[in-house]
Short mmCIF file of C-alpha atoms and ligand atoms in Angstrom, two decimals:
data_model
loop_
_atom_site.label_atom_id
_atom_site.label_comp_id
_atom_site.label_asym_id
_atom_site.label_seq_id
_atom_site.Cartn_x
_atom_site.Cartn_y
_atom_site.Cartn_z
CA UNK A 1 56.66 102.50 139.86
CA UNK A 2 60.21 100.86 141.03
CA UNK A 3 63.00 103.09 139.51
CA UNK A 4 64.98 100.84 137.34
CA UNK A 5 69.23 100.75 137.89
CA UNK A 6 71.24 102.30 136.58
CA UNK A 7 73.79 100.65 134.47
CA UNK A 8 77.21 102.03 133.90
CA UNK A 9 77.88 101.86 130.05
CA UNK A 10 81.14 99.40 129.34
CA UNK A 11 83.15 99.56 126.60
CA UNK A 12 84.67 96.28 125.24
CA UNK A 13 87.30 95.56 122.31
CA UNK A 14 85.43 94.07 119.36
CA UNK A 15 87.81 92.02 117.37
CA UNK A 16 87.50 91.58 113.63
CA UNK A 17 86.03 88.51 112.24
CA UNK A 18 82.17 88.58 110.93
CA UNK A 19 79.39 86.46 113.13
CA UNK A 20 76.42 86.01 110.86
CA UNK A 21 73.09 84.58 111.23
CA UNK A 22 74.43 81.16 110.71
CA UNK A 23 76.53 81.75 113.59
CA UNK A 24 79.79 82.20 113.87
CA UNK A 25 82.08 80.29 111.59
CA UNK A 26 83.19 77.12 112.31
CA UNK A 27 85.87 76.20 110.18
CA UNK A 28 88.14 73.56 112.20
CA UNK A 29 87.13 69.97 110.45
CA UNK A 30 90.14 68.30 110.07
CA UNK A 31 92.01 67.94 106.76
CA UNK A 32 94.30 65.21 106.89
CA UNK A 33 94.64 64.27 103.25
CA UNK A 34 94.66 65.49 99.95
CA UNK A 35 93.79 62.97 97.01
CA UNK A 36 94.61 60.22 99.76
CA UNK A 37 97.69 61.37 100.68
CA UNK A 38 98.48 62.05 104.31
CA UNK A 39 99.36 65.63 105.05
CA UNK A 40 101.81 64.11 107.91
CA UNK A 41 103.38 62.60 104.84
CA UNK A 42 103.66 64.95 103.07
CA UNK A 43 105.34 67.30 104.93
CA UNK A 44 107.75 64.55 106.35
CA UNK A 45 108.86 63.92 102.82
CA UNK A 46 109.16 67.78 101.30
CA UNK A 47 109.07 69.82 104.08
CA UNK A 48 106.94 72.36 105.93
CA UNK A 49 105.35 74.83 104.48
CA UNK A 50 104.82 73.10 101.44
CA UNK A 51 102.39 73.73 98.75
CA UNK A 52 100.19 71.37 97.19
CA UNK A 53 98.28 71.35 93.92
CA UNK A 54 95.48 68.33 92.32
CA UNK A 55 96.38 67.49 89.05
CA UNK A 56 92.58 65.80 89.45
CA UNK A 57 90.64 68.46 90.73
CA UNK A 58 92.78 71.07 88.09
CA UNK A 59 91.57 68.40 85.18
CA UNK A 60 87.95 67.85 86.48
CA UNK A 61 87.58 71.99 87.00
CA UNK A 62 88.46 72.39 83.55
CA UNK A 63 86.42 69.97 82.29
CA UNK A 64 83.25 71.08 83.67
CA UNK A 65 84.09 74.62 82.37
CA UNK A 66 84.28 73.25 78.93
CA UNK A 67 81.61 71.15 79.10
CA UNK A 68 79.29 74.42 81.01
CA UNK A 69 80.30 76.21 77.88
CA UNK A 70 80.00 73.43 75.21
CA UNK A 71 76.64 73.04 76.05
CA UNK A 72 75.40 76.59 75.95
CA UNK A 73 77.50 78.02 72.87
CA UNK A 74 78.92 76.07 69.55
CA UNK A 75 82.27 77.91 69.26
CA UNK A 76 84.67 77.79 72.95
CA UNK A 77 87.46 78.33 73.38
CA UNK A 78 89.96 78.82 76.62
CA UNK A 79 93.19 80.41 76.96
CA UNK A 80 95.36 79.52 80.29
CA UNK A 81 96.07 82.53 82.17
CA UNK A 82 99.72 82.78 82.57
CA UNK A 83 99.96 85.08 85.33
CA UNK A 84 97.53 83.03 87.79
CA UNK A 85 99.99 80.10 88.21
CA UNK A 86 102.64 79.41 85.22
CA UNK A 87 104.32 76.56 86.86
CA UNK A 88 104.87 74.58 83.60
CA UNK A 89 103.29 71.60 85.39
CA UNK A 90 100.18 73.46 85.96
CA UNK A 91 100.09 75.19 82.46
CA UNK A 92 100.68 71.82 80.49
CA UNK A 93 98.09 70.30 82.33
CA UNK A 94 95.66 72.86 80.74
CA UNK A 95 97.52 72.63 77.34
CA UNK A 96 97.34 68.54 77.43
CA UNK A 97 93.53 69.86 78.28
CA UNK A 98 92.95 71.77 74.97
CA UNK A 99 93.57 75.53 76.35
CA UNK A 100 95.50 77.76 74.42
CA UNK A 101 98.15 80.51 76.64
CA UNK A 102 97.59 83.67 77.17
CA UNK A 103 100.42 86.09 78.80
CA UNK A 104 100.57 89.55 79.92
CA UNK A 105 104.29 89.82 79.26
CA UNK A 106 107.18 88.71 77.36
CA UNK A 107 108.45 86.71 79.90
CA UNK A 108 105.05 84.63 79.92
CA UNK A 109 105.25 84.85 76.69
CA UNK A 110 108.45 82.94 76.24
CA UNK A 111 107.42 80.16 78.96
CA UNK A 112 104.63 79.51 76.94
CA UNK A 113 106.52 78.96 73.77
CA UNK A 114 109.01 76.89 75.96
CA UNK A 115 105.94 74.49 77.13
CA UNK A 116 105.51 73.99 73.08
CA UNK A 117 102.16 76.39 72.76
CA UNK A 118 102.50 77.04 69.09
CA UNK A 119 102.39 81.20 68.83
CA UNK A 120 99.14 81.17 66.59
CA UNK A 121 97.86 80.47 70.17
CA UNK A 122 99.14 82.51 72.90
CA UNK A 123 96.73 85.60 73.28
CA UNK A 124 99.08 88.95 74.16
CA UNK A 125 97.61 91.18 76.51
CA UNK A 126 99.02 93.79 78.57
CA UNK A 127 99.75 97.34 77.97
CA UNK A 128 103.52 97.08 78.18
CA UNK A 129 104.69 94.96 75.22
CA UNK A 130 107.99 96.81 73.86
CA UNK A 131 108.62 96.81 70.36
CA UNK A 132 110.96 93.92 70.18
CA UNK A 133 107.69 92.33 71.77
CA UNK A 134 105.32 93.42 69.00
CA UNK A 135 108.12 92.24 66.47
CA UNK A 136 108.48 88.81 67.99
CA UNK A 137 104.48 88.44 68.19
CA UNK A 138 104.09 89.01 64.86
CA UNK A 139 106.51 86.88 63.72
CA UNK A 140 105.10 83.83 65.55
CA UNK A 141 101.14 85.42 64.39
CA UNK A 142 100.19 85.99 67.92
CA UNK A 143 97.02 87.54 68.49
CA UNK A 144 98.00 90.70 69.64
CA UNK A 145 95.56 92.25 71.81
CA UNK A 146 96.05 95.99 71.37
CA UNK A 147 95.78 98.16 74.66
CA UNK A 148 96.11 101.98 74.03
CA UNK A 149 96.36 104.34 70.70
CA UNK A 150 100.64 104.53 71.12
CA UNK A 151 100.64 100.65 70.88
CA UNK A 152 98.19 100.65 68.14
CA UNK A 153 100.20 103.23 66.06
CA UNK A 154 103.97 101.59 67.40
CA UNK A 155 102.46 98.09 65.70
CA UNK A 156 101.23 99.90 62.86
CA UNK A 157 104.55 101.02 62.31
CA UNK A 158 106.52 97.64 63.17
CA UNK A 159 104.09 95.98 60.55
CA UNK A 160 105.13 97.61 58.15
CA UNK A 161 108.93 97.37 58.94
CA UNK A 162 108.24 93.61 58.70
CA UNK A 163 106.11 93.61 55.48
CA UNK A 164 103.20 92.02 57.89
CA UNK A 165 99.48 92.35 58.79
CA UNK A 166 99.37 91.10 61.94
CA UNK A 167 96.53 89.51 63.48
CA UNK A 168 94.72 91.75 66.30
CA UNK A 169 91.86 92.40 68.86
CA UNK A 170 91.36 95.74 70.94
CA UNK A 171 90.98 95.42 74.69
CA UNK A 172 87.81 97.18 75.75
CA UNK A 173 86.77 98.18 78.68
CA UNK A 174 82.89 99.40 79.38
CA UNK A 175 80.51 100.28 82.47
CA UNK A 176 78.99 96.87 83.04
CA UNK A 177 77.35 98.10 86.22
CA UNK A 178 80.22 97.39 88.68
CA UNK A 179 82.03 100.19 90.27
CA UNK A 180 84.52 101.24 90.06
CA UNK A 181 84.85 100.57 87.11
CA UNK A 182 87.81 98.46 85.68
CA UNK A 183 88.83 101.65 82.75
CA UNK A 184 92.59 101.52 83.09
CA UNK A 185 93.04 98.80 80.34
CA UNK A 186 91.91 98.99 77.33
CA UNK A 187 89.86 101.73 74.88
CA UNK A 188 86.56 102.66 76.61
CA UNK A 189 83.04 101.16 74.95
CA UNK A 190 80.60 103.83 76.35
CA UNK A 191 82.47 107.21 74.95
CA UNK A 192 83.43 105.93 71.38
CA UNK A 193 87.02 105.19 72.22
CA UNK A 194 86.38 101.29 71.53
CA UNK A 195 84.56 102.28 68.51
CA UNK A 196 87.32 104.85 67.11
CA UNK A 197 90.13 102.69 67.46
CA UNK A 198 88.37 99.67 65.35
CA UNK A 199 87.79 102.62 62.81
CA UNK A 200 91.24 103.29 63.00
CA UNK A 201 92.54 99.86 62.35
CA UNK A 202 90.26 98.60 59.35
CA UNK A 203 90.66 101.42 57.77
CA UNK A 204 94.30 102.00 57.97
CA UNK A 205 94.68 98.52 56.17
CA UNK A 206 97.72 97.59 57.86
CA UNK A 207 96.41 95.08 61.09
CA UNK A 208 93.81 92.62 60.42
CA UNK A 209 91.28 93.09 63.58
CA UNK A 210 90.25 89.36 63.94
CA UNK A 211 88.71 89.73 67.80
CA UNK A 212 87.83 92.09 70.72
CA UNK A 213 88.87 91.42 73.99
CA UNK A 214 87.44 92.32 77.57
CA UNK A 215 88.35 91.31 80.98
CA UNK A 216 85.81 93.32 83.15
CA UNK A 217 87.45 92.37 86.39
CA UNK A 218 88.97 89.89 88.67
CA UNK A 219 86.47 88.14 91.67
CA UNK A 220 83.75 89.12 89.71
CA UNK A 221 80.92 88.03 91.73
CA UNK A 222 77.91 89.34 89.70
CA UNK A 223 77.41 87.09 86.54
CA UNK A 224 74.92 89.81 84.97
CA UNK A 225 78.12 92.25 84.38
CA UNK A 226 79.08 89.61 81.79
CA UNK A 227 75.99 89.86 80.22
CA UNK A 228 76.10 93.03 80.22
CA UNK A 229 79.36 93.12 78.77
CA UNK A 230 78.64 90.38 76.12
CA UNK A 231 76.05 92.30 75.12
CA UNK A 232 78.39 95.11 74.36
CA UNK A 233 81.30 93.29 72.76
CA UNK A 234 78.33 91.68 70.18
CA UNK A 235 77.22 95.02 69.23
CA UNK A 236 80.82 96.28 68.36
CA UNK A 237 81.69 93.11 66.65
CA UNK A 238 77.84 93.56 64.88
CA UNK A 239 78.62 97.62 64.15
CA UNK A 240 82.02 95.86 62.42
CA UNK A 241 79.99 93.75 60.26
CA UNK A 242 77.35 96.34 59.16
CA UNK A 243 79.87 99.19 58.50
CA UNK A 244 82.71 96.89 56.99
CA UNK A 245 81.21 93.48 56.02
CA UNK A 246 83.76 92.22 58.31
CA UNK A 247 83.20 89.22 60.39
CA UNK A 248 85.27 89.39 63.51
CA UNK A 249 86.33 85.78 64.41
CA UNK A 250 86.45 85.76 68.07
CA UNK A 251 85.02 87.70 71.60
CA UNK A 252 87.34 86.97 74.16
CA UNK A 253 85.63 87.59 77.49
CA UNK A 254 89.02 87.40 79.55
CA UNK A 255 88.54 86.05 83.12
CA UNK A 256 87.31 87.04 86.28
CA UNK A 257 84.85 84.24 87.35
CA UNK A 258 85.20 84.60 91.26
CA UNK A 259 86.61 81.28 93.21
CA UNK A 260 85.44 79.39 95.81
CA UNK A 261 87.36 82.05 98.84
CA UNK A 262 85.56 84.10 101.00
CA UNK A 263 86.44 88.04 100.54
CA UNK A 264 87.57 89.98 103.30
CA UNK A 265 84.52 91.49 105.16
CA UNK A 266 81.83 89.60 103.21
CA UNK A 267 79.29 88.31 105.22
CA UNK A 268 78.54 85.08 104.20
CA UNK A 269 81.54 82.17 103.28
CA UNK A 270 82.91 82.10 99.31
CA UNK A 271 81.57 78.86 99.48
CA UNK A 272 78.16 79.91 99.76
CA UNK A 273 78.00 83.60 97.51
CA UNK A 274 80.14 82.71 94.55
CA UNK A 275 78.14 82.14 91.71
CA UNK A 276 78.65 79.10 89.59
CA UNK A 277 80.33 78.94 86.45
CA UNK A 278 77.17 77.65 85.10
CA UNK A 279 75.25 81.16 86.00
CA UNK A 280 78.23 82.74 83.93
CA UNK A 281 78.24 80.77 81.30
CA UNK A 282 74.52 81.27 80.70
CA UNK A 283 74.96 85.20 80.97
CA UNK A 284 77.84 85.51 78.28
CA UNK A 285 76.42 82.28 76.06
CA UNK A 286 72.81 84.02 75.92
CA UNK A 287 73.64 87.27 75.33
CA UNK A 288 76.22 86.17 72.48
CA UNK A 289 73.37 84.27 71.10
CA UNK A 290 70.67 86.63 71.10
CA UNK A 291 72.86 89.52 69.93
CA UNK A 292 71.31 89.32 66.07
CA UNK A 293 74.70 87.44 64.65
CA UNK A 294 73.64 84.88 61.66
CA UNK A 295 74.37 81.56 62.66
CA UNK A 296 77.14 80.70 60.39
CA UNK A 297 78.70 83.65 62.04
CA UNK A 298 78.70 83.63 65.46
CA UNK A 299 82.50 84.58 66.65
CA UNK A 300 84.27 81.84 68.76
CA UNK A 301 83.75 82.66 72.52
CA UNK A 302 87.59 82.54 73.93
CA UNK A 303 87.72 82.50 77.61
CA UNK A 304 90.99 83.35 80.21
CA UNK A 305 89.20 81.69 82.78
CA UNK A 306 92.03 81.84 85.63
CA UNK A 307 91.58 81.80 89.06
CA UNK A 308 88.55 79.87 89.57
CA UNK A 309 89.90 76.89 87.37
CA UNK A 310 92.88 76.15 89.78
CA UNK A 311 92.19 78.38 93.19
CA UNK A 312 90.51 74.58 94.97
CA UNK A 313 93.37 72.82 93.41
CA UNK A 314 96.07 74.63 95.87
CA UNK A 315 96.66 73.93 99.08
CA UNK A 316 99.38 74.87 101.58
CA UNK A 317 100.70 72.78 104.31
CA UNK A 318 102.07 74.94 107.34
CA UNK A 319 103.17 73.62 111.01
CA UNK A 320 102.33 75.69 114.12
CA UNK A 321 105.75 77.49 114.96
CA UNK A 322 104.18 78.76 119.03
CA UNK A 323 101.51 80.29 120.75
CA UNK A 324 101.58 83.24 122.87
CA UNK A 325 98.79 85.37 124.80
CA UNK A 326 98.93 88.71 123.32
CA UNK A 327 98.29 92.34 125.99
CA UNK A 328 94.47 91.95 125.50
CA UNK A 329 94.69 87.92 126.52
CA UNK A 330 93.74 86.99 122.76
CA UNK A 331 95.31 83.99 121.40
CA UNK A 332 97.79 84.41 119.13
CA UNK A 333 99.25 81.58 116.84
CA UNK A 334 102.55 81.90 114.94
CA UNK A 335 102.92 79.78 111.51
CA UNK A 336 105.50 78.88 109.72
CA UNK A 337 103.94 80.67 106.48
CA UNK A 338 102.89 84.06 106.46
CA UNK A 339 102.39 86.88 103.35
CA UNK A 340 105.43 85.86 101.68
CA UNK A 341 104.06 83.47 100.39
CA UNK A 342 100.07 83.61 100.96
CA UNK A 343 99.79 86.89 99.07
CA UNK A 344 96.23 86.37 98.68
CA UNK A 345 96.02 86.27 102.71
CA UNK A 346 95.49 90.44 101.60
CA UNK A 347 92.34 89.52 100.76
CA UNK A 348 90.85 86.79 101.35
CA UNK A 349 90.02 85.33 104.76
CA UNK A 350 91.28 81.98 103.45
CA UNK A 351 89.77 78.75 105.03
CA UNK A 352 91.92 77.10 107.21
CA UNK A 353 91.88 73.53 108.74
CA UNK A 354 93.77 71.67 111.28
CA UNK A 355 95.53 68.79 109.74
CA UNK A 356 94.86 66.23 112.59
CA UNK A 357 91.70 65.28 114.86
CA UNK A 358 90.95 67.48 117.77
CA UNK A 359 87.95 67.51 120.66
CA UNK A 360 85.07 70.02 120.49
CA UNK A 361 86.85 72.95 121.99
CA UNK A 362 87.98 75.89 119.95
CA UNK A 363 89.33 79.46 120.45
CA UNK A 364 89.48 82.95 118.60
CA UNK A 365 93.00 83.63 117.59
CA UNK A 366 94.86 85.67 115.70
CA UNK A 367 97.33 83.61 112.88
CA UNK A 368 100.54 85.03 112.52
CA UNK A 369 103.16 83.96 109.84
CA UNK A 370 106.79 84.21 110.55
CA UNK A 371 107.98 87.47 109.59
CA UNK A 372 109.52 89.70 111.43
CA UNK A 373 107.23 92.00 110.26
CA UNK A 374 103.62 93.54 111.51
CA UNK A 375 102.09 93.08 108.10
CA UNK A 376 102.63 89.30 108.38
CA UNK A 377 98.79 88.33 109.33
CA UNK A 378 97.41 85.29 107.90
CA UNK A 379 93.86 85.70 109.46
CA UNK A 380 92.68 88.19 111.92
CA UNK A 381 90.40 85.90 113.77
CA UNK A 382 89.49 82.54 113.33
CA UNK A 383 88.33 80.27 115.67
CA UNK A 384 90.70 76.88 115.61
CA UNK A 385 91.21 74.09 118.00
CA UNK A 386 94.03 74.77 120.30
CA UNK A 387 97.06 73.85 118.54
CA UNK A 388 100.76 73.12 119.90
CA UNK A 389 103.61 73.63 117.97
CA UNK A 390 104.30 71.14 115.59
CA UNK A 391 101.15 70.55 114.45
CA UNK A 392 100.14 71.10 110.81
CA UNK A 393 97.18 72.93 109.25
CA UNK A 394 95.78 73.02 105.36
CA UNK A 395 95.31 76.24 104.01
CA UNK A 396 92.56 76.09 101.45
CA UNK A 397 92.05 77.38 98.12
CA UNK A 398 95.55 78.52 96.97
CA UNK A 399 96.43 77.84 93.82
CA UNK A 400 95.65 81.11 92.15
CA UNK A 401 98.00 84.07 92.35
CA UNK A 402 100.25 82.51 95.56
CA UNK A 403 103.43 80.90 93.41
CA UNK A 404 103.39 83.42 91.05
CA UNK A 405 102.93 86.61 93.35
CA UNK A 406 104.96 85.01 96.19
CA UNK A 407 108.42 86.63 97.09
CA UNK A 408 111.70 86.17 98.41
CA UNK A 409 111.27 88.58 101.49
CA UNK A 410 112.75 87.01 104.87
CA UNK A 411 112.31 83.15 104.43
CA UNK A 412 112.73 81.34 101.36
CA UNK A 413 110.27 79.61 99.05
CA UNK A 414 108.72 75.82 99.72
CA UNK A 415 108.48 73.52 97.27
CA UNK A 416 105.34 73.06 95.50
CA UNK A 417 104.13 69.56 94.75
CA UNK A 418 101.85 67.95 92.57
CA UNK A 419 99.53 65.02 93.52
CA UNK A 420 98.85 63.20 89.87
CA UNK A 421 95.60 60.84 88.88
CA UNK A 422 97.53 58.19 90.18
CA UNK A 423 97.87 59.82 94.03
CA UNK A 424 101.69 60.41 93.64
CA UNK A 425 103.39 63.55 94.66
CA UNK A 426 105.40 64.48 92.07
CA UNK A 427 108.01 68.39 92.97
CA UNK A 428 106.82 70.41 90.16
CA UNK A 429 109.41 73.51 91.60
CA UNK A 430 112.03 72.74 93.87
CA UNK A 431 112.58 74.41 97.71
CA UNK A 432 114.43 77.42 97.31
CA UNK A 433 118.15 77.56 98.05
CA UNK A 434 120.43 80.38 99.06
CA UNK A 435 122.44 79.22 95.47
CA UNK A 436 119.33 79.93 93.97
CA UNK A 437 118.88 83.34 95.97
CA UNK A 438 122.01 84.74 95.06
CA UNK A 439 122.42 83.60 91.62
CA UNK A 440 122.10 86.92 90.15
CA UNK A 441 124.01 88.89 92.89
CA UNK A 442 127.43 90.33 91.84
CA UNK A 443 129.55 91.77 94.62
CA UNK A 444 132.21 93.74 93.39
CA UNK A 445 135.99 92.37 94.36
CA UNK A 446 136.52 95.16 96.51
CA UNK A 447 133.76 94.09 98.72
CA UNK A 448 134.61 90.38 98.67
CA UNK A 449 136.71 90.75 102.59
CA UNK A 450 136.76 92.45 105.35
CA UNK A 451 138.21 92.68 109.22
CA UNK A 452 136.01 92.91 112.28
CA UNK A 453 139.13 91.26 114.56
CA UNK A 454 140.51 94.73 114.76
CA UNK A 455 137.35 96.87 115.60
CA UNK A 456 136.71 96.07 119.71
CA UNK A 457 137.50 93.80 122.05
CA UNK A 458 135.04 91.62 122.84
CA UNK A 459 134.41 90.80 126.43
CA UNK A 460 135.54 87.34 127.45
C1 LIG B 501 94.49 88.15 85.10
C2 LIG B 501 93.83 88.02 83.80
C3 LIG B 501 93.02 86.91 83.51
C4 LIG B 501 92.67 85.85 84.53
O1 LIG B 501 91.86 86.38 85.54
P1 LIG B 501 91.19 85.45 86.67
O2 LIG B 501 90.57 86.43 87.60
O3 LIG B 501 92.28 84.66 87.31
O4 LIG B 501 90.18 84.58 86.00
C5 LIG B 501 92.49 86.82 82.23
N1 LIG B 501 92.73 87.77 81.30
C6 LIG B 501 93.49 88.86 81.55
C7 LIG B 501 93.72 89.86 80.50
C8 LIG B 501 94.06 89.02 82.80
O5 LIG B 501 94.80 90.11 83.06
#
C-alpha cells in the first residue's frame, strides 16, 4: 500500500460574515429608487447621507396590522411608539392612521400632546416618570402605566394631593419561555409580584386599574412567547374579575414584533426567519379569546407595535468616501455614514445595495463609516460590487431606532426626507447646523479670547 503525503496543516484568517446552505449572500441588486424617485436625485437635491422614509409603505404597514388584528379580535387598538421614530411627520402619519401615542418619557410625552394626541390617549410607560410627571398625567387622564411599588405608592400619594383617581395599568413582566428573561420592567407574573400590586391598588381605592400592560421584548422572533404571555395577562385580568367583579378594560401587549433585518450572527436573512405579523396576531388574538372572558367582556387588545411598522419604511442614502486594501489585502470601503447615525449597524447586519447598475463581479469588504473612530463599522463583510468613490448605496430597513438613537458625535446629522403618496420628497427634519449644535453651549466671557501670536514662532 502507497504511503499517502503528508500535508502540512495551514492556518488561514476566517473573516466574519455567515455562508449558509443557500450560499453565500448575495445582496448587491441595485436600488436606484425609492417610490420612483431616483436616489441620484435625491441626494443631488438634500445631500449625502440622507435618510429616507415612505409615507406609503409606513400607511400600507399599518394598515395590514390593523386589518391582521381586526380580523382575528373585535376590540384593537394601537398606540405609536414614541421612542422608535417621533419625527412628528412619522407620528402624525400613524395618528391621521387611528393610533393613539405612547411615550416612555416626559419629553415624548409633551411631543405627543404638541402633535394634538388628546392625553386620554397617550399610554405612559417607563419607570422614570417624576412626580411633576405623574401630576401632569393625571391631569390630562393619561393611562398611567405603573412600573415599580415606589411609583405606585408616589401616585397614590399625588392622587390624593389632586383630589383624583387616576386611570392605571401595571407593567408585568413574566417567563414566556425566552431567556433571559426581560424582568427589569415591570412587577413579575410568576412570583405574585403582578398579582400583589393589583391587590394593592383595588383595594387601596385611590387608582382605578383600567389595564395591564406587557412588553415581553424587542426583536421578538418567537410568536408563541406572546401566547404565552396573553395567556398570562387573561388570567390576571380573569383573577381581577373573580376576586373583585372588576372588568379590566384593556391588555396592552406592548411591542416587540421583530422587523424585516437580519440579526447579527443569525444564519439565515431577516427576510426569510421573521415571523409575520399574521403568526402574532393569531398567538395573542387566540389566546385572548380562549382565555374563558364572556363575550361582552373581552378587554380591548392595545398594541405598541413599533419597529416592525416603520423599520422597511427607512432608508439611508450614503456615497462611497474611498477604498483602501487593508494589512491582510481585504477590501475595505469607507462611507460617508457610519454608527453615528446607523445605531442599529450594532446589531443588525443591515442589507445594503448599490444605488447604480454594476457587472457580475463582486468582492468581500469590510464597510467603514467616517469616524475617526475603530467602532465605526457598518458591516463586517459583505460582498458588494466594486465601488469608486462617489458612488451611492441604499441602506435598507432603517426607520426604527436610527433618528431617534442617532447622535451628534464627529459629523453632524442629515436631513431626513419623506417621499408622500404623491412621490414628492417632502424635509420632515432639517440637516444639522453648527447654529443648531451649539445652541445650548454657554462659554463663559472669560473664555470668549485668547492669544496664540505670542506662544512660538512659527517657521516660515
Ligand atoms: C420600545 C417599546 C415599544 C416598541 O417596541 P418595538 O420593538 O419597536 O415594537 C412598545 N412598548 C414599550 C413599553 C416600549 O418600551
Amino acid at each position: 500500500m502507497e504511503k499517502k503525503q503528508y500535508e502540512r496543516p495551514i492556518i488561514k484568517p476566517l473573516n466574519t460574515g455567515l455562508m449558509n446552505k443557500f450560499g453565500t449572500r448575495t445582496e448587491y441588486t441595485p436600488t436606484t429608487h425609492i417610490d420612483g424617485v431616483a436616489v441620484s436625485e435625491l441626494i443631488k437635491e438634500f445631500g449625502s447621507p440622507l435618510f429616507v422614509l415612505s409615507e406609503r409603505k409606513i400607511r400600507e404597514n399599518y394598515k395590514n396590522a390593523k386589518r391582521i388584528f381586526e380580523t382575528r379580535y373585535p376590540k384593537i387598538q394601537f398606540a405609536w411608539s414614541y421612542k422608535t421614530n417621533y419625527l412628528n411627520a412619522i407620528c402624525n402619519i400613524f395618528h391621521q392612521e387611528g393610533s393613539w401615542g405612547e411615550v416612555v418619557s416626559r419629553f415624548e410625552y409633551e411631543k405627543a400632546l404638541k402633535n394634538g394626541v388628546p392625553g386620554n390617549k397617550i399610554l405612559f410607560n417607563g419607570p422614570d416618570k417624576t412626580d411633576d410627571d405623574l401630576r401632569v398625567a393625571i391631569k390630562n387622564d393619561s393611562p398611567i402605566h405603573i412600573d415599580h411599588l415606589d411609583e405606585l405608592y408616589r401616585l397614590i400619594e399625588i392622587a390624593g394631593e389632586l383630589n383624583a383617581k387616576p386611570r392605571v395599568a401595571i407593567r408585568v413582566n413574566m417567563d414566556t419561555g425566552i431567556y433571559p428573561m426581560w424582568d427589569r420592567f415591570g412587577f413579575n407574573y410568576e412570583n405574585g409580584q403582578a398579582w400583589d400590586a393589583i391587590n394593592k391598588i383595588i383595594a387601596g381605592n385611590k387608582l382605578n386599574l383600567v389595564g395591564l400592560h406587557c412588553h415581553i421584548g424587542t426583536f421578538m422572533l418567537s410568536p408563541g412567547a406572546y401566547g404565552i404571555a396573553a395567556t398570562k395577562m387573561a388570567d390576571l385580568a380573569l383573577s381581577i374579575k373573580k376576586r373583585y367583579k372588576k372588568t379590566i378594560t384593556y391588555i396592552d401587549m406592548g411591542g416587540g414584533f421583530a422587523s424585516k433585518n437580519t440579526l447579527k450572527g443569525t444564519y439565515q436573512l431577516g427576510a426569510d426567519a421573521v415571523p409575520e405579523i399574521s403568526q402574532y396576531a393569531e398567538a395573542i388574538c387566540s389566546a385572548l379569546l380562549n382565555a374563558g372572558f364572556e363575550t361582552e367582556e373581552l378587554p380591548y387588545l392595545y398594541l405598541e407595535t413599533g419597529r416592525a411598522l416603520v423599520d422597511d419604511a427607512g432608508f439611508l442614502l450614503g456615497s462611497v468616501i474611498s477604498n483602501k486594501r487593508l494589512s491582510d489585502g481585504r477590501r475595505a470601503t469607507i462611507m460617508d455614514f457610519g454608527v453615528n447615525i446607523l445605531f442599529t449597524s450594532f446589531w443588525y447586519d443591515h442589507k445594503i445595495s448599490p444605488a447604480q447598475e454594476f457587472g457580475l463581479h463582486t468582492e468581500d469588504c469590510v464597510l467603514y463609516g467616517p469616524l475617526c473612530m475603530n467602532i465605526d463599522v457598518v458591516r463586517e463583510n459583505i460582498s458588494l460590487p466594486p465601488m469608486k468613490a462617489g458612488d451611492h448605496v441604499v441602506v435598507h430597513h432603517v426607520g426604527a431606532y436610527n433618528i431617534t438613537q442617532s447622535m451628534q458625535f464627529i459629523a453632524m446629522r442629515p436631513a431626513v426626507v419623506l417621499i408622500d403618496m404623491n412621490g414628492k420628497p417632502n424635509v420632515i427634519k432639517k440637516k444639522e447646523t453648527l447654529d443648531i449644535i451649539e445652541i445650548n453651549e454657554v462659554l463663559p466671557a472669560y473664555l470668549k479670547t485668547f492669544n496664540l501670536n505670542s506662544t512660538q514662532e512659527i517657521e516660515k
